[in-house]
mmCIF file of C-alpha atoms in Angstrom:
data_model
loop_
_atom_site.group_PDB
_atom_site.id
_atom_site.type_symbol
_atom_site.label_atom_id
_atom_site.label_comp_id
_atom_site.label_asym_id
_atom_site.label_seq_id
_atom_site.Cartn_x
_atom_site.Cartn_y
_atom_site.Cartn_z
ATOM 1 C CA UNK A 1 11.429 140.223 191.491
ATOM 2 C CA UNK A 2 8.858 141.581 194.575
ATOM 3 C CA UNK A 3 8.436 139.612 197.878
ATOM 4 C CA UNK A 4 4.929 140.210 197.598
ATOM 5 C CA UNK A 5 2.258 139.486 195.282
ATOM 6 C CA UNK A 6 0.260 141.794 193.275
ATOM 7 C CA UNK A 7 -3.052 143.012 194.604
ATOM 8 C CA UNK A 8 -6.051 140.493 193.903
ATOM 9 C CA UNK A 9 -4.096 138.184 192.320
ATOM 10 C CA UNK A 10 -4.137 134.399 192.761
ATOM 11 C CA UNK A 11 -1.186 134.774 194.420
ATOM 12 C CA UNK A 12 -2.240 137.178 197.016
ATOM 13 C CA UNK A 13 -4.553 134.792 199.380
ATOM 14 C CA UNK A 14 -3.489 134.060 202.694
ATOM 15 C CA UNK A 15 -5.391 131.884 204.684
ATOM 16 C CA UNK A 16 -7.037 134.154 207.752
ATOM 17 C CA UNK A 17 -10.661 133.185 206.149
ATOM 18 C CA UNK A 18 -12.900 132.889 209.594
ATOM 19 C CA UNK A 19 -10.145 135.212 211.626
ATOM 20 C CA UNK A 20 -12.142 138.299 214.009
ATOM 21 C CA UNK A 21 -10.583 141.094 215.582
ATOM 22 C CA UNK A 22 -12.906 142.921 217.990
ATOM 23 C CA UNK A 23 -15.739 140.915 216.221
ATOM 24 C CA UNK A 24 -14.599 142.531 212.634
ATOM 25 C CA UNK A 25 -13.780 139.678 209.942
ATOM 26 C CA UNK A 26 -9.956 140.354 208.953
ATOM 27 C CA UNK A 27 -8.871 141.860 205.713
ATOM 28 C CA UNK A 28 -6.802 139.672 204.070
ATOM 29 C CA UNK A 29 -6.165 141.094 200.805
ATOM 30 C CA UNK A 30 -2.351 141.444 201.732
ATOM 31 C CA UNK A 31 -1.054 142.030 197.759
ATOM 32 C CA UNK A 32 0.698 145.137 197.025
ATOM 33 C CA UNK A 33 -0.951 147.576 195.215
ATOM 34 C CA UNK A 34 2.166 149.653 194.429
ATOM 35 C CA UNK A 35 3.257 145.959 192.545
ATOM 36 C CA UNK A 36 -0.102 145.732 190.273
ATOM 37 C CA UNK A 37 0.349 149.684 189.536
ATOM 38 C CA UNK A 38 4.014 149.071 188.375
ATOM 39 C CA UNK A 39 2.848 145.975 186.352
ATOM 40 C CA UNK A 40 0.334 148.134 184.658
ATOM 41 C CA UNK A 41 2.264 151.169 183.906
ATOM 42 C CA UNK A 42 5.817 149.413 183.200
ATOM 43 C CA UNK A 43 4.807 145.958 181.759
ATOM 44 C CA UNK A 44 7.523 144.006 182.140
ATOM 45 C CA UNK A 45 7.260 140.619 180.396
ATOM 46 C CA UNK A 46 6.863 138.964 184.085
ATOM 47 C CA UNK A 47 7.451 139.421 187.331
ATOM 48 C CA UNK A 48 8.594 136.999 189.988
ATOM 49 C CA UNK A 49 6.768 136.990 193.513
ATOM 50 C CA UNK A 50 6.730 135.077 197.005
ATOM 51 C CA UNK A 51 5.411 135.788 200.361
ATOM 52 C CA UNK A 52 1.747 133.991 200.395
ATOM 53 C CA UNK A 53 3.154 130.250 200.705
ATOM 54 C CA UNK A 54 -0.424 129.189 201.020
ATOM 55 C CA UNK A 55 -1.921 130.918 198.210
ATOM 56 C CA UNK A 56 -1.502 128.077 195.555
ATOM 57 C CA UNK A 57 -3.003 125.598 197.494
ATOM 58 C CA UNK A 58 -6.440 128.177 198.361
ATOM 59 C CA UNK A 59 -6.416 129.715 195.242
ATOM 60 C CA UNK A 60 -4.964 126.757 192.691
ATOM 61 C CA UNK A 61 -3.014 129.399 190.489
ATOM 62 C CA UNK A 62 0.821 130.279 190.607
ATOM 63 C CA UNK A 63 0.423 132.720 187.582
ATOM 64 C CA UNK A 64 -1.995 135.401 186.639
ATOM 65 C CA UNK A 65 -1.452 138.235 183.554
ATOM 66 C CA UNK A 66 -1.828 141.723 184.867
ATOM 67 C CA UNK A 67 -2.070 144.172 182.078
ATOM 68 C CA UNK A 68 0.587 142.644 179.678
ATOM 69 C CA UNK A 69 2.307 141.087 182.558
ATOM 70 C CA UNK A 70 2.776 137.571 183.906
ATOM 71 C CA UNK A 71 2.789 137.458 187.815
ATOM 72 C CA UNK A 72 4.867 133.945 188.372
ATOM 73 C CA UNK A 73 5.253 132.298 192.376
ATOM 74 C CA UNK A 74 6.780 130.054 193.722
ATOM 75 C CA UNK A 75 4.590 129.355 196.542
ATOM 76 C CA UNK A 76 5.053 126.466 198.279
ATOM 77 C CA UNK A 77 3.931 125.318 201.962
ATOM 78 C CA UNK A 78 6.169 122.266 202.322
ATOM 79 C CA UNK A 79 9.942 121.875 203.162
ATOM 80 C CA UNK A 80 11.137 121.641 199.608
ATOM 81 C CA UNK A 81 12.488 124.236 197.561
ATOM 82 C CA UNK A 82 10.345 125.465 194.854
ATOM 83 C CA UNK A 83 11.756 127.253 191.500
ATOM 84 C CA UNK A 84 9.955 129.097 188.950
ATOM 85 C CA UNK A 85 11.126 127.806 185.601
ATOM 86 C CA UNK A 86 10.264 129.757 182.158
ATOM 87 C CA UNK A 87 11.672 131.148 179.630
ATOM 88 C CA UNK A 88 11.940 134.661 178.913
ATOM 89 C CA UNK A 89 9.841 134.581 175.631
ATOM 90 C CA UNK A 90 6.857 132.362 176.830
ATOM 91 C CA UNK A 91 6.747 133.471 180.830
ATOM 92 C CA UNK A 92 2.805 132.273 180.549
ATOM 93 C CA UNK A 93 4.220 128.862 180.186
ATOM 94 C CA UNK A 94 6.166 128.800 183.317
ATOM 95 C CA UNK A 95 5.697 126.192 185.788
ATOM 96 C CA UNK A 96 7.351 125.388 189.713
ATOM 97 C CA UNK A 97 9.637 122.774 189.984
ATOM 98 C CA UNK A 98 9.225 121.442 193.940
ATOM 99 C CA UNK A 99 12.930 120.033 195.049
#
């Protein structure tokens, strides 16, 4: 369980799209790349991830594989609570249940 996404994942888009500093377009690939290495090197069966609450509605995606890996979130920009349900055995199933 990480705070933040993986690294260019769908789950790693904020929204700063059109956002200048000093005239410079901002960066906004804010995923971890330390989370995508472990992914890769470890592969756990999934891994659970928050942080970008507006990264499901830009990007459409709540999951993505990495390696042999399923990145889950939970994102969610509203005020209810929003679980990750799967099971173990079939994380590439799992789906957010919005409370």
């Amino acid at each position: 369980m990480y705070h933040t996404p993986p690294y260019k994942t769908l789950l790693w888009r904020a929204a700063q799209d059109g956002i200048k500093i000093d005239h410079v377009p901002l960066d906004f690939q804010v995923g971890s790349i330390a989370d995508s290495r472990f992914n890769e090197k470890f592969k756990p069966r999934a891994t659970l991830h928050d942080h970008i609450h507006e990264s499901a509605r830009i990007t459409g995606g709540l999951k993505e594989k990495i390696a042999e890996s399923w990145c889950l979130s939970d994102a969610n920009e509203g005020n209810e609570l929003a679980v990750v349900e799967f099971m173990p055995e079939r994380p590439e199933k799992a789906e957010r249940i919005l409370y």
